[in-house]
Amino acid sequence: MAQYLCLSLSGVGGDRLNYYYYYFFVFIFYIPEDRLVPTLPLRLNYILWIEDLLNAIEKINNIWGLDIGTGACAVYPLLAARKNKWHMIGTETDDISFQKAEENVKRNHLQDLIEVRKNLTSSVIEQLFEDEFKQVFDFSMCNPPFYSSVQELCESRSPARLPPKNGFTGSPQELITEGGELQFCRKYLKESKIYKDKVLIYTTMVGHKYNLKELLQDLKLEGITHTYTEFCQGRVTRWGLAWTYQDFDIFQLVPPRDQPRKKHAPIVYLLPQIPNIPYNVDNVINKLIIILNTLNIYHKVLNKRGNNIILDVTATTNTWSNQRRKRRLMKKLETNDCKKTKIDHTEYTTSSTEDSNSNETLNETNHFEKSIHATLKDEDNDLKPHTSSNDKETVPVIEPIVHAILKVLKKENDILMEMEYLDGSAGKEGLHQIVQYIKNNWK
């Protein structure tokens, strides 16, 4: 992938003037301070994949594309028009982004190939075709908002991951949508079924792998021809999803580039009712979260529908092993603490010889206590990532011990827990140990 140079200067009204030199292309962007700044390599990956799709259906000339939510930069239409001379329509709902997108198209002298249209509705593509727009598009593309709320945005990054290299930008309109990325894509898919013949190949970018899995399942259930790919650019991974209602076998012509992960059968456990606590999904989830917090296992809600909830769980240290041994050590420690108290009480009534003996006992107790804490500490330290003294100011890369999907499902009068192993150094055995810990502490 060729490199690009971005020269950014302060503009009028707080805008940034950005010159992008990419391959032999020059782009000039005026970007408001609170809007997303596009990284061109990832965007170009998306365009190149669409080229593959169009080549697969032997569509070479007079290409028309639709960019849904084009943004202030109109980066996809600009790339497509400058690189491939494609005709592009970009839609935008936000007033400021719409205005800046039009200005950026004019600044780059591409008005003959690009048109920006204002979407005044809450639909994804419906408004475009309801206006008796007769153009049939060869493809559509979309980079939807990832999050359903500000809270989800803030909690989206696992502490086990390295921080992003680029600065955080973006307005709420660009980052947040009702129901999040999954619901937006499902709405897009639903509308596409109404306008099957208006777009030859529908595509979207997907930011969360779980959402890709759900959308692939939706397409399979509907019997819709589809394919997908993976975009890897530095630390960023995204997925491209394409589907069509035409007689194109795009899965065979453009098969997925990444190998689907090997599926593991989930571990299923019927969660019994805890005495004196109402047996419902909310109470079950609360109990599970308490246990996960006790084990210092990171967890994030991926989806919640009615009586079903799905969590992404990541363990970076083994906090569940040797629980019996630790309990025995702590019990022995408590016993010695009692002896210590008894010795302190008898110090005032015993002779100096006995006092000397009690001091020896106390020393032994203190030595024993230190050895227990040292043992437990050593066990924890063995599982933590080691960093050299020169790396004190860097963030260590923490590989997960267990990474899994946890589902809570209500079936008739029962509540089930399913845990599916994804990856991690402890393997499936580590997941079995976590499930066993949950069983032992379900009371």
PDB file of N, CA and C in Angstrom, residues 6-20 27-37 72-73 100 104:
ATOM      1  N   CYS A   6      -0.183  14.103   4.252  1.00  0.00           N
ATOM      2  CA  CYS A   6      -1.272  15.020   4.586  1.00  0.00           C
ATOM      3  C   CYS A   6      -0.678  16.296   5.152  1.00  0.00           C
ATOM      4  N   LEU A   7      -0.950  17.423   4.498  1.00  0.00           N
ATOM      5  CA  LEU A   7      -0.528  18.726   4.993  1.00  0.00           C
ATOM      6  C   LEU A   7      -1.758  19.427   5.541  1.00  0.00           C
ATOM      7  N   SER A   8      -1.797  19.681   6.841  1.00  0.00           N
ATOM      8  CA  SER A   8      -2.976  20.256   7.484  1.00  0.00           C
ATOM      9  C   SER A   8      -2.676  21.673   7.940  1.00  0.00           C
ATOM     10  N   LEU A   9      -3.515  22.618   7.526  1.00  0.00           N
ATOM     11  CA  LEU A   9      -3.365  24.018   7.895  1.00  0.00           C
ATOM     12  C   LEU A   9      -4.646  24.517   8.538  1.00  0.00           C
ATOM     13  N   SER A  10      -4.546  25.508   9.407  1.00  0.00           N
ATOM     14  CA  SER A  10      -5.736  26.090  10.018  1.00  0.00           C
ATOM     15  C   SER A  10      -6.510  26.867   8.964  1.00  0.00           C
ATOM     16  N   GLY A  11      -7.831  26.687   8.974  1.00  0.00           N
ATOM     17  CA  GLY A  11      -8.674  27.364   7.998  1.00  0.00           C
ATOM     18  C   GLY A  11      -9.598  28.365   8.650  1.00  0.00           C
ATOM     19  N   VAL A  12     -10.439  28.967   7.850  1.00  0.00           N
ATOM     20  CA  VAL A  12     -11.374  29.976   8.335  1.00  0.00           C
ATOM     21  C   VAL A  12     -12.458  29.311   9.164  1.00  0.00           C
ATOM     22  N   GLY A  13     -12.831  29.934  10.277  1.00  0.00           N
ATOM     23  CA  GLY A  13     -13.924  29.423  11.095  1.00  0.00           C
ATOM     24  C   GLY A  13     -13.609  28.136  11.802  1.00  0.00           C
ATOM     25  N   GLY A  14     -12.328  27.873  12.063  1.00  0.00           N
ATOM     26  CA  GLY A  14     -11.968  26.666  12.811  1.00  0.00           C
ATOM     27  C   GLY A  14     -11.845  25.432  11.949  1.00  0.00           C
ATOM     28  N   ASP A  15     -12.048  25.552  10.612  1.00  0.00           N
ATOM     29  CA  ASP A  15     -11.900  24.398   9.736  1.00  0.00           C
ATOM     30  C   ASP A  15     -10.424  24.096   9.512  1.00  0.00           C
ATOM     31  N   ARG A  16     -10.154  22.847   9.146  1.00  0.00           N
ATOM     32  CA  ARG A  16      -8.792  22.451   8.807  1.00  0.00           C
ATOM     33  C   ARG A  16      -8.681  22.270   7.306  1.00  0.00           C
ATOM     34  N   LEU A  17      -7.656  22.850   6.724  1.00  0.00           N
ATOM     35  CA  LEU A  17      -7.405  22.682   5.293  1.00  0.00           C
ATOM     36  C   LEU A  17      -6.402  21.552   5.139  1.00  0.00           C
ATOM     37  N   ASN A  18      -6.815  20.458   4.511  1.00  0.00           N
ATOM     38  CA  ASN A  18      -5.975  19.269   4.398  1.00  0.00           C
ATOM     39  C   ASN A  18      -5.676  18.975   2.936  1.00  0.00           C
ATOM     40  N   TYR A  19      -4.386  18.867   2.598  1.00  0.00           N
ATOM     41  CA  TYR A  19      -3.978  18.449   1.268  1.00  0.00           C
ATOM     42  C   TYR A  19      -3.509  16.997   1.369  1.00  0.00           C
ATOM     43  N   TYR A  20      -4.173  16.100   0.656  1.00  0.00           N
ATOM     44  CA  TYR A  20      -3.781  14.696   0.660  1.00  0.00           C
ATOM     45  C   TYR A  20      -3.137  14.362  -0.693  1.00  0.00           C
ATOM     46  N   PHE A  27      -5.944  15.681  -3.078  1.00  0.00           N
ATOM     47  CA  PHE A  27      -7.255  16.014  -2.540  1.00  0.00           C
ATOM     48  C   PHE A  27      -7.127  17.210  -1.610  1.00  0.00           C
ATOM     49  N   ILE A  28      -8.087  18.101  -1.693  1.00  0.00           N
ATOM     50  CA  ILE A  28      -8.139  19.243  -0.793  1.00  0.00           C
ATOM     51  C   ILE A  28      -9.426  19.137   0.013  1.00  0.00           C
ATOM     52  N   PHE A  29      -9.301  19.030   1.339  1.00  0.00           N
ATOM     53  CA  PHE A  29     -10.461  18.892   2.212  1.00  0.00           C
ATOM     54  C   PHE A  29     -10.518  20.058   3.192  1.00  0.00           C
ATOM     55  N   TYR A  30     -11.693  20.624   3.351  1.00  0.00           N
ATOM     56  CA  TYR A  30     -11.962  21.505   4.481  1.00  0.00           C
ATOM     57  C   TYR A  30     -12.815  20.700   5.454  1.00  0.00           C
ATOM     58  N   ILE A  31     -12.292  20.455   6.650  1.00  0.00           N
ATOM     59  CA  ILE A  31     -12.969  19.584   7.614  1.00  0.00           C
ATOM     60  C   ILE A  31     -13.269  20.374   8.880  1.00  0.00           C
ATOM     61  N   PRO A  32     -14.535  20.465   9.300  1.00  0.00           N
ATOM     62  CA  PRO A  32     -14.840  21.093  10.592  1.00  0.00           C
ATOM     63  C   PRO A  32     -14.116  20.371  11.720  1.00  0.00           C
ATOM     64  N   GLU A  33     -13.776  21.100  12.775  1.00  0.00           N
ATOM     65  CA  GLU A  33     -12.973  20.551  13.871  1.00  0.00           C
ATOM     66  C   GLU A  33     -13.617  19.336  14.534  1.00  0.00           C
ATOM     67  N   ASP A  34     -14.957  19.261  14.547  1.00  0.00           N
ATOM     68  CA  ASP A  34     -15.624  18.174  15.267  1.00  0.00           C
ATOM     69  C   ASP A  34     -16.075  17.058  14.337  1.00  0.00           C
ATOM     70  N   ARG A  35     -15.528  16.988  13.120  1.00  0.00           N
ATOM     71  CA  ARG A  35     -15.929  15.944  12.183  1.00  0.00           C
ATOM     72  C   ARG A  35     -14.800  14.937  11.985  1.00  0.00           C
ATOM     73  N   LEU A  36     -15.174  13.751  11.522  1.00  0.00           N
ATOM     74  CA  LEU A  36     -14.201  12.677  11.322  1.00  0.00           C
ATOM     75  C   LEU A  36     -13.152  13.063  10.281  1.00  0.00           C
ATOM     76  N   VAL A  37     -11.909  12.713  10.581  1.00  0.00           N
ATOM     77  CA  VAL A  37     -10.809  12.900   9.634  1.00  0.00           C
ATOM     78  C   VAL A  37     -10.516  11.539   9.006  1.00  0.00           C
ATOM     79  N   ALA A  72     -18.538  14.909   5.868  1.00  0.00           N
ATOM     80  CA  ALA A  72     -18.070  16.244   5.497  1.00  0.00           C
ATOM     81  C   ALA A  72     -17.018  16.207   4.399  1.00  0.00           C
ATOM     82  N   CYS A  73     -16.240  15.143   4.344  1.00  0.00           N
ATOM     83  CA  CYS A  73     -15.161  15.044   3.351  1.00  0.00           C
ATOM     84  C   CYS A  73     -15.633  14.487   2.016  1.00  0.00           C
ATOM     85  N   LYS A 100     -20.301  21.048   3.838  1.00  0.00           N
ATOM     86  CA  LYS A 100     -18.866  20.873   3.621  1.00  0.00           C
ATOM     87  C   LYS A 100     -18.583  19.860   2.511  1.00  0.00           C
ATOM     88  N   ASN A 104     -16.290  20.556  -0.681  1.00  0.00           N
ATOM     89  CA  ASN A 104     -15.100  19.748  -0.979  1.00  0.00           C
ATOM     90  C   ASN A 104     -15.145  19.167  -2.388  1.00  0.00           C
TER      91      ASN A 104
END
